[in-house]
Coordinates of C-alpha atoms in Angstrom, one line a residue:
Chain A
M20 CA -12.6 0.5 9.2
S21 CA -12.9 1.2 5.5
S22 CA -16.0 2.7 4.1
A23 CA -17.2 2.5 0.5
M24 CA -15.5 5.8 -0.3
E25 CA -12.1 4.6 1.2
M26 CA -12.3 0.9 -0.1
E27 CA -9.1 -0.8 0.0
Y28 CA -8.4 -2.9 -2.8
P29 CA -5.9 -5.9 -2.6
H30 CA -3.2 -5.6 -5.1
P31 CA -2.5 -8.4 -7.5
Y32 CA 1.5 -8.2 -7.2
V33 CA 4.2 -10.3 -5.9
P34 CA 5.4 -10.4 -3.1
T35 CA 2.0 -10.2 -1.5
D36 CA 3.4 -8.4 1.6
L37 CA 4.2 -5.3 -0.6
R38 CA 2.4 -2.5 0.9
L39 CA 0.6 -0.3 -1.7
P40 CA -2.0 1.7 0.3
G41 CA -4.6 3.5 -1.8
Y42 CA -4.2 0.9 -4.6
V43 CA -6.8 1.0 -7.5
P44 CA -7.1 -1.8 -9.8
N45 CA -6.7 -1.6 -13.5
F46 CA -9.4 0.1 -15.4
L47 CA -8.2 -1.3 -19.0
T48 CA -7.7 -4.9 -19.9
Q49 CA -4.2 -6.1 -21.0
T50 CA -5.4 -5.8 -24.7
E51 CA -6.5 -2.3 -24.1
I52 CA -3.2 -1.4 -22.9
L53 CA -1.0 -3.4 -25.4
V54 CA -2.8 -2.4 -28.8
P55 CA -2.6 1.4 -28.4
Y56 CA 1.2 1.2 -27.6
I57 CA 2.0 -1.4 -30.3
A58 CA -0.3 0.4 -32.7
S59 CA 0.9 4.0 -32.1
S60 CA 4.5 2.7 -32.1
F61 CA 3.7 1.3 -35.4
V62 CA 2.3 4.5 -36.9
V63 CA 5.3 6.7 -35.6
A64 CA 7.8 4.3 -37.2
S65 CA 5.9 4.0 -40.3
L66 CA 6.1 7.7 -40.7
V67 CA 9.7 8.0 -40.2
W68 CA 10.4 4.9 -42.6
F69 CA 8.1 7.0 -45.2
F70 CA 9.6 10.4 -44.8
S71 CA 13.1 9.1 -44.6
V72 CA 13.0 7.6 -48.2
S73 CA 14.8 9.1 -51.0
S74 CA 15.1 6.3 -53.6
S75 CA 17.6 8.4 -55.7
P76 CA 19.9 11.3 -54.4
P77 CA 17.8 14.4 -55.4
E78 CA 20.0 17.5 -56.4
I79 CA 19.6 21.0 -54.8
T80 CA 19.9 23.4 -57.5
I81 CA 19.6 27.3 -57.3
I82 CA 18.7 29.5 -60.8
G83 CA 22.2 31.2 -61.7
P84 CA 22.2 34.1 -63.9
R85 CA 23.1 31.8 -66.9
R86 CA 22.3 28.2 -66.0
P87 CA 21.2 26.4 -62.9
I88 CA 23.9 25.9 -60.3
L89 CA 24.4 22.4 -58.7
L90 CA 24.8 23.1 -54.8
G91 CA 25.0 19.4 -53.8
R92 CA 23.2 16.1 -53.4
I93 CA 21.2 14.8 -50.4
S94 CA 23.1 11.8 -49.6
K95 CA 21.1 8.7 -49.7
I96 CA 19.9 7.2 -46.4
S97 CA 20.6 3.3 -46.5
K98 CA 17.9 0.9 -45.7
T99 CA 19.7 0.0 -42.5
D100 CA 20.1 3.6 -41.5
R101 CA 16.2 4.1 -42.2
I102 CA 15.4 1.0 -39.9
L103 CA 17.4 2.4 -37.3
M104 CA 15.7 5.6 -37.4
C105 CA 12.3 3.9 -36.9
W106 CA 14.1 2.1 -34.0
W107 CA 15.4 5.3 -32.5
V108 CA 12.2 7.1 -32.6
F109 CA 10.4 4.2 -31.1
T110 CA 12.8 3.7 -28.2
G111 CA 13.2 7.5 -27.7
L112 CA 9.4 8.0 -27.3
T113 CA 9.0 5.0 -25.3
H114 CA 11.8 6.4 -22.9
I115 CA 10.4 10.0 -22.9
I116 CA 6.7 9.3 -22.5
L117 CA 6.2 5.8 -20.8
E118 CA 9.2 5.6 -18.5
G119 CA 9.2 9.4 -18.1
Y120 CA 5.6 9.0 -16.6
F121 CA 6.8 6.3 -14.2
V122 CA 9.6 8.3 -13.0
F123 CA 7.8 11.4 -12.1
S124 CA 4.6 9.7 -10.8
P125 CA 5.2 8.0 -7.9
E126 CA 1.5 7.4 -7.1
F127 CA 0.4 6.0 -10.4
Y128 CA -1.2 3.2 -8.6
K129 CA -3.7 5.2 -6.8
K130 CA -5.1 6.9 -9.9
K131 CA -9.1 6.8 -9.4
V132 CA -9.9 7.8 -13.0
P133 CA -8.7 6.0 -16.1
C134 CA -5.2 7.1 -17.0
Y135 CA -3.4 5.2 -20.0
L136 CA 0.0 5.6 -18.8
A137 CA -1.0 4.7 -15.0
E138 CA -2.6 1.6 -16.6
V139 CA 0.7 0.8 -18.4
W140 CA 2.6 0.6 -15.3
K141 CA -0.1 -0.9 -13.1
E142 CA -0.1 -3.7 -15.9
Y143 CA 3.6 -3.9 -16.1
S144 CA 4.1 -4.3 -12.3
K145 CA 2.3 -7.7 -12.7
G146 CA 5.7 -8.7 -14.0
D147 CA 8.0 -6.7 -12.0
S148 CA 6.3 -5.3 -8.7
R149 CA 9.6 -3.2 -8.2
Y150 CA 7.5 -0.6 -10.1
A151 CA 4.7 -0.3 -7.9
G152 CA 7.0 -0.7 -5.1
R153 CA 9.1 1.9 -6.3
D154 CA 12.6 0.2 -5.9
T155 CA 15.4 2.6 -5.8
A156 CA 17.5 0.8 -8.3
I157 CA 14.4 0.9 -10.7
V158 CA 13.4 4.6 -10.4
T159 CA 17.3 5.4 -10.6
V160 CA 17.9 3.3 -14.0
E161 CA 14.4 4.6 -15.4
G162 CA 15.4 8.2 -14.5
V163 CA 18.7 8.2 -16.6
T164 CA 16.9 6.2 -19.3
S165 CA 13.9 8.7 -19.5
V166 CA 15.7 11.9 -18.9
L167 CA 19.1 11.3 -20.6
E168 CA 18.8 8.3 -23.1
G169 CA 15.1 9.2 -24.4
P170 CA 16.0 12.6 -25.8
A171 CA 19.3 11.4 -27.1
S172 CA 17.5 8.7 -29.1
L173 CA 15.6 11.4 -30.9
V174 CA 18.9 13.1 -31.6
A175 CA 20.6 9.9 -32.9
M176 CA 17.5 9.7 -35.4
Y177 CA 18.3 13.3 -36.4
A178 CA 22.1 12.5 -36.5
I179 CA 21.6 9.5 -38.8
A180 CA 19.3 11.5 -41.0
A181 CA 21.6 14.5 -41.3
G182 CA 24.7 12.0 -41.7
K183 CA 26.6 13.8 -38.6
P184 CA 30.0 12.5 -38.1
Y185 CA 29.1 11.9 -34.6
S186 CA 26.1 9.5 -35.5
H187 CA 28.0 6.2 -34.7
T188 CA 29.3 7.6 -31.3
L189 CA 26.0 8.8 -30.0
Q190 CA 24.2 5.6 -30.9
L191 CA 26.9 3.5 -29.4
T192 CA 26.9 5.7 -26.3
I193 CA 23.1 5.4 -25.9
C194 CA 23.4 1.7 -26.5
I195 CA 25.9 1.4 -24.0
G196 CA 23.4 3.2 -21.3
Q197 CA 20.5 1.0 -22.5
L198 CA 22.6 -2.2 -21.9
Y199 CA 24.1 -0.8 -18.6
G200 CA 20.4 -0.2 -17.6
C201 CA 19.6 -3.7 -18.6
I202 CA 22.3 -5.4 -16.6
I203 CA 21.3 -3.2 -13.5
Y204 CA 17.7 -4.2 -13.9
F205 CA 18.3 -7.9 -14.2
V206 CA 21.2 -8.3 -11.6
A207 CA 19.3 -6.0 -8.9
S208 CA 16.3 -8.2 -9.4
F209 CA 18.7 -11.6 -9.0
L210 CA 20.3 -10.1 -5.8
D211 CA 17.0 -9.1 -4.1
G212 CA 15.5 -12.8 -4.9
D213 CA 14.0 -12.6 -8.3
N214 CA 10.5 -12.8 -7.0
F215 CA 8.5 -9.9 -8.3
A216 CA 6.2 -11.5 -10.9
K217 CA 2.6 -12.5 -10.4
N218 CA 3.2 -15.9 -12.2
P219 CA 5.5 -17.4 -14.9
F220 CA 3.3 -15.8 -18.0
Y221 CA 3.9 -12.2 -16.6
Y222 CA 7.5 -13.3 -15.6
W223 CA 8.4 -14.4 -19.2
V224 CA 6.4 -12.1 -21.5
Y225 CA 6.9 -8.9 -19.1
Y226 CA 9.9 -9.3 -17.4
V227 CA 12.0 -11.3 -19.9
F228 CA 10.8 -10.8 -23.3
A229 CA 9.9 -7.2 -23.3
N230 CA 13.1 -6.2 -21.8
S231 CA 15.2 -8.6 -23.8
I232 CA 14.4 -6.1 -26.9
W233 CA 16.5 -3.6 -25.1
V234 CA 19.3 -5.9 -24.9
V235 CA 19.3 -7.6 -28.3
I236 CA 19.0 -4.4 -30.4
P237 CA 21.3 -2.1 -28.7
T238 CA 24.0 -5.0 -28.8
M239 CA 23.3 -5.2 -32.5
I240 CA 23.8 -1.6 -32.7
V241 CA 26.9 -1.4 -30.6
I242 CA 28.7 -4.1 -32.8
R243 CA 27.8 -2.1 -36.0
S244 CA 28.7 1.2 -34.9
W245 CA 31.9 -0.2 -33.3
R246 CA 32.9 -1.6 -36.5
K247 CA 32.0 1.7 -38.5
I248 CA 34.3 3.7 -36.1
S249 CA 37.1 1.4 -36.5
K250 CA 36.8 1.4 -40.2
A251 CA 36.6 5.3 -40.1
F252 CA 40.0 5.1 -38.1
L253 CA 41.6 2.6 -40.7
G254 CA 40.6 4.7 -43.5
E255 CA 42.4 7.6 -41.7
N256 CA 45.4 5.7 -40.9
T257 CA 45.6 4.4 -44.4
K258 CA 45.3 7.9 -45.7
R259 CA 48.0 9.0 -43.4
K260 CA 50.3 6.1 -44.6
A261 CA 49.9 7.2 -48.2
H262 CA 51.6 10.7 -47.4
Chain B
M10 CA 24.4 -12.8 26.5
S11 CA 27.4 -12.1 24.7
S12 CA 30.7 -13.9 26.2
A13 CA 34.3 -12.4 25.5
M14 CA 34.6 -14.9 22.6
E15 CA 31.6 -13.5 21.0
M16 CA 31.8 -9.9 21.7
E17 CA 29.6 -7.6 19.6
Y18 CA 31.2 -4.4 18.5
P19 CA 28.9 -1.4 18.0
H20 CA 29.6 -0.3 14.2
P21 CA 30.6 3.4 13.6
Y22 CA 28.3 3.7 10.6
V23 CA 25.2 5.8 9.7
P24 CA 22.2 5.4 9.9
T25 CA 23.1 3.9 13.5
D26 CA 20.0 1.3 13.4
L27 CA 22.0 -0.5 10.5
R28 CA 22.3 -3.8 11.6
L29 CA 25.7 -5.6 11.1
P30 CA 26.1 -8.7 13.5
G31 CA 29.5 -9.8 13.9
Y32 CA 31.1 -6.3 13.0
V33 CA 34.8 -6.1 13.9
P34 CA 36.3 -2.8 13.9
N35 CA 39.2 -1.5 11.7
F36 CA 42.7 -2.9 12.7
L37 CA 44.5 -0.1 10.5
T38 CA 44.4 3.4 10.9
Q39 CA 43.2 5.9 8.0
T40 CA 46.7 6.5 7.0
E41 CA 47.8 3.0 7.1
I42 CA 44.7 2.2 4.6
L43 CA 45.2 5.3 2.3
V44 CA 49.1 5.3 2.1
P45 CA 49.5 2.0 0.6
Y46 CA 46.8 2.5 -1.9
I47 CA 48.1 5.9 -3.0
A48 CA 51.5 4.5 -3.0
S49 CA 51.1 1.5 -5.0
S50 CA 48.9 3.3 -7.6
F51 CA 51.8 5.9 -8.0
V52 CA 54.4 3.0 -8.7
V53 CA 52.1 1.2 -11.0
A54 CA 51.3 4.3 -13.1
S55 CA 54.9 5.3 -12.9
L56 CA 56.1 2.1 -14.1
V57 CA 53.6 2.4 -17.3
W58 CA 54.7 6.0 -17.9
F59 CA 58.3 4.9 -17.8
F60 CA 57.8 1.9 -20.2
S61 CA 55.5 3.8 -22.7
V62 CA 58.3 6.2 -23.4
S63 CA 59.5 6.4 -26.9
S64 CA 61.0 9.9 -27.3
S65 CA 61.8 9.5 -30.9
P66 CA 60.2 6.8 -33.0
P67 CA 62.8 3.8 -33.4
E68 CA 63.3 2.0 -36.4
I69 CA 62.9 -1.6 -36.8
T70 CA 65.5 -3.0 -39.3
I71 CA 66.7 -6.6 -40.1
I72 CA 70.1 -7.2 -41.5
G73 CA 69.6 -7.7 -45.4
P74 CA 72.0 -9.5 -47.7
R75 CA 73.6 -6.3 -48.8
R76 CA 72.1 -3.5 -46.5
P77 CA 69.9 -3.2 -43.5
I78 CA 66.1 -3.3 -44.5
L79 CA 63.8 -1.0 -42.7
L80 CA 60.8 -2.7 -41.6
G81 CA 58.9 0.0 -40.0
R82 CA 58.6 2.6 -37.2
I83 CA 57.2 2.0 -34.0
S84 CA 54.6 4.9 -33.8
K85 CA 55.2 7.5 -31.0
I86 CA 52.9 7.6 -28.2
S87 CA 51.8 11.0 -27.4
K88 CA 52.1 12.5 -24.0
T89 CA 48.5 12.7 -23.3
D90 CA 47.9 9.0 -24.4
R91 CA 50.8 8.0 -22.0
I92 CA 48.8 9.8 -19.2
L93 CA 45.9 7.9 -20.2
M94 CA 47.7 4.6 -20.1
C95 CA 48.7 5.4 -16.5
W96 CA 44.9 6.3 -15.8
W97 CA 43.7 3.1 -17.3
V98 CA 46.0 0.9 -15.2
F99 CA 45.1 2.8 -12.2
T100 CA 41.3 2.8 -12.6
G101 CA 41.6 -0.9 -14.1
L102 CA 43.4 -2.4 -11.0
T103 CA 41.1 -0.4 -8.6
H104 CA 38.1 -1.8 -10.4
I105 CA 39.5 -5.5 -10.2
I106 CA 41.3 -5.8 -7.1
L107 CA 39.5 -3.2 -4.7
E108 CA 35.9 -3.2 -6.0
G109 CA 36.1 -7.0 -7.2
Y110 CA 37.1 -7.7 -3.5
F111 CA 34.0 -6.0 -2.3
V112 CA 31.6 -7.5 -4.5
F113 CA 32.6 -10.9 -3.8
S114 CA 33.3 -10.5 0.0
P115 CA 29.7 -10.0 1.6
E116 CA 31.1 -10.5 4.9
F117 CA 34.1 -8.3 4.7
Y118 CA 33.2 -6.3 7.9
K119 CA 33.4 -9.5 10.0
K120 CA 37.0 -10.2 9.3
K121 CA 38.8 -11.2 12.8
V122 CA 42.1 -11.1 11.3
P123 CA 43.8 -7.9 9.5
C124 CA 42.9 -8.1 5.8
Y125 CA 44.0 -5.1 4.0
L126 CA 41.1 -5.0 1.4
A127 CA 38.6 -5.7 4.0
E128 CA 40.0 -2.7 5.8
V129 CA 39.4 -0.4 2.9
W130 CA 35.9 -1.2 2.8
K131 CA 35.3 -1.0 6.5
E132 CA 37.0 2.3 6.3
Y133 CA 35.2 3.6 3.3
S134 CA 31.9 2.5 4.5
K135 CA 32.3 5.4 7.1
G136 CA 31.4 7.7 4.2
D137 CA 28.9 5.3 2.7
S138 CA 27.5 2.7 4.8
R139 CA 25.5 1.2 2.0
Y140 CA 28.7 -0.7 1.3
A141 CA 28.7 -2.5 4.8
G142 CA 25.0 -2.9 4.6
R143 CA 25.2 -4.4 1.1
D144 CA 22.9 -2.4 -0.6
T145 CA 21.3 -3.6 -3.9
A146 CA 22.1 -0.7 -6.2
I147 CA 25.8 -0.7 -5.0
V148 CA 26.7 -4.2 -5.1
T149 CA 25.1 -4.3 -8.8
V150 CA 27.0 -1.3 -10.0
E151 CA 30.2 -2.5 -8.3
G152 CA 29.6 -5.9 -10.0
V153 CA 29.5 -4.3 -13.3
T154 CA 32.6 -2.1 -12.6
S155 CA 34.8 -4.8 -11.2
V156 CA 34.0 -7.7 -13.7
L157 CA 33.5 -5.7 -16.8
E158 CA 34.9 -2.2 -16.6
G159 CA 38.1 -3.4 -14.8
P160 CA 39.4 -5.8 -17.3
A161 CA 38.2 -3.6 -20.3
S162 CA 40.3 -0.9 -18.6
L163 CA 43.5 -2.9 -19.0
V164 CA 42.5 -3.7 -22.7
A165 CA 42.3 0.1 -23.3
M166 CA 45.7 0.6 -22.1
Y167 CA 46.9 -1.9 -24.3
A168 CA 44.8 -0.5 -27.4
I169 CA 46.3 2.7 -26.8
A170 CA 49.8 1.3 -26.6
A171 CA 49.2 -0.7 -29.8
G172 CA 47.4 2.3 -31.5
K173 CA 44.4 0.0 -32.2
P174 CA 41.5 1.5 -34.4
Y175 CA 39.0 0.7 -31.5
S176 CA 40.9 2.6 -28.7
H177 CA 38.8 5.5 -28.7
T178 CA 35.6 3.3 -29.1
L179 CA 36.7 1.2 -26.2
Q180 CA 37.6 4.2 -24.0
L181 CA 34.4 6.0 -24.7
T182 CA 32.4 2.8 -24.1
I183 CA 34.2 2.3 -20.5
C184 CA 33.7 6.0 -19.5
I185 CA 30.1 5.9 -20.4
G186 CA 29.9 2.8 -18.1
Q187 CA 31.9 4.6 -15.5
L188 CA 29.7 7.8 -15.6
Y189 CA 26.7 5.6 -15.6
G190 CA 27.5 3.9 -12.5
C191 CA 28.4 7.2 -10.9
I192 CA 24.9 8.7 -11.5
I193 CA 23.3 5.3 -10.4
Y194 CA 25.6 5.8 -7.2
F195 CA 24.6 9.3 -6.4
V196 CA 20.8 9.3 -7.5
A197 CA 20.2 6.0 -5.6
S198 CA 21.7 7.6 -2.3
F199 CA 19.7 10.7 -2.9
L200 CA 16.5 8.7 -3.5
D201 CA 17.2 6.8 -0.2
G202 CA 17.5 9.8 1.8
D203 CA 21.5 10.8 1.3
N204 CA 22.3 9.9 5.1
F205 CA 25.0 7.2 4.8
A206 CA 28.1 9.2 5.9
K207 CA 29.5 9.2 9.8
N208 CA 30.0 12.9 9.5
P209 CA 30.6 15.8 6.9
F210 CA 34.2 14.8 7.0
Y211 CA 33.7 11.5 5.5
Y212 CA 30.7 12.7 3.2
W213 CA 32.9 15.3 1.4
V214 CA 36.1 13.4 1.3
Y215 CA 35.2 9.7 0.7
Y216 CA 31.5 10.0 -0.8
V217 CA 31.9 13.3 -2.8
F218 CA 35.7 13.9 -3.5
A219 CA 36.9 10.1 -4.1
N220 CA 33.9 9.4 -6.4
S221 CA 34.1 12.9 -8.2
I222 CA 37.5 11.7 -9.8
W223 CA 35.4 9.1 -11.6
V224 CA 33.1 11.8 -13.1
V225 CA 35.7 14.1 -14.0
I226 CA 38.3 12.1 -15.8
P227 CA 35.8 9.9 -17.8
T228 CA 34.0 12.9 -18.7
M229 CA 37.1 14.5 -20.1
I230 CA 38.0 11.2 -22.0
V231 CA 34.6 11.1 -23.4
I232 CA 34.9 14.6 -24.8
R233 CA 38.3 13.8 -26.4
S234 CA 37.5 10.5 -27.9
W235 CA 34.3 11.7 -29.2
R236 CA 36.2 14.5 -31.0
K237 CA 38.7 12.2 -32.3
I238 CA 36.0 9.9 -33.7
S239 CA 34.2 12.6 -35.4
K240 CA 37.4 13.7 -36.9
A241 CA 38.2 10.4 -38.2
F242 CA 34.7 10.3 -40.0
L243 CA 35.1 13.6 -41.3
G244 CA 38.5 12.6 -42.8
E245 CA 36.9 9.7 -44.5
N246 CA 33.9 11.9 -45.7
T247 CA 36.4 14.0 -47.1
K248 CA 38.3 11.4 -48.8
R249 CA 34.9 10.1 -50.2
K250 CA 34.0 13.6 -51.6
A251 CA 37.5 13.7 -53.3
H252 CA 36.5 10.7 -55.1

């Protein structure tokens, strides 16, 4: 007995027997959801790229009583490090805003007025209905990702810019967390039957491709930071031997 | 209609409506399960402690044509590193043998003949029935722990003994994995109602205390290795400035 006011919409997700009382269909199209995300990510990353530039290391001087005193040089940030800063701000904000919204909004699929973040997850659930279905493993992994790895990613961006000695340790730590999260994400789905996508398009584009970004890039950063740390220890060891 | 041959035993786990057809009660008592685990762990750790000793760095020499030629010194392993080697062999073998058995034995609770490893998990399930119930999050986390972190722990022990430059990186990486696993373990239980222990004794001793070891020790190792890596970079940076 559903009146016009309490109309029940069938959800588009798989498995079809998933119970989602109060589900309201997407207000926005796939393009209207994807374009703002990609565009705003591009703008933010571009800003970081632009402001991290320092083509020649500038000198910091103060006016001394007789002549300017050189305090030091701002060390130049390498191109790779600048690319990594763009990545860290992108992944950090994605974790905090997008995934943070999911973690703390269990009823996102019931939103009766258009809400961009709810639209994102209603759309993404077509590739992985465990999001709408609030699967425990998903909520837990997303919780760790948004609450711990999100803010840590922004600190990693700062650590690179400031040339902190913990920069590689922090990057490695976050990447191990991201990779662990991805393993849980894919293995838990496999163990539960791997049948959460509406059709092969959503399976391959949302579930496989979108997530593989967080497998490939963290793996590359782990390899790079791992090597840099080993090099630092070898440098230290060499120095010790010289004494 | 259960005959004597196909007798169904009620399981001792909580929640009581957990379905475990074919469950066979423990053959061994709690003491008979715990003592061999603690004793064999103690023996293995003692062996590592004993064989890692080198109170004064021995010299390696070869007999030259006129006089012995000093090839080098085996660097002394610090007491902390020796303790860590004991920890890594203990945690590595626990991951590989105990947790590895669980991951690849979904029907451990049906074992009709005494099997020590099955007994361990039948007993532990009194503190966390998600093991007997084969909860997806548990199986996934235990899979990562046994297949990746277990062997990596043994490599960490070797890396410390051999003074490898990646020793701290590897230790940090495994510990971040262990801590991530513990977060998933506890948060997933909380989200699913935190009602998987037979009574408060099993809750506090098996679920809380036993697991807290893998929170406290990895946290300490993360802090130590983090500091050592930062120090290595500061050493490198100082050296660079000197040029």
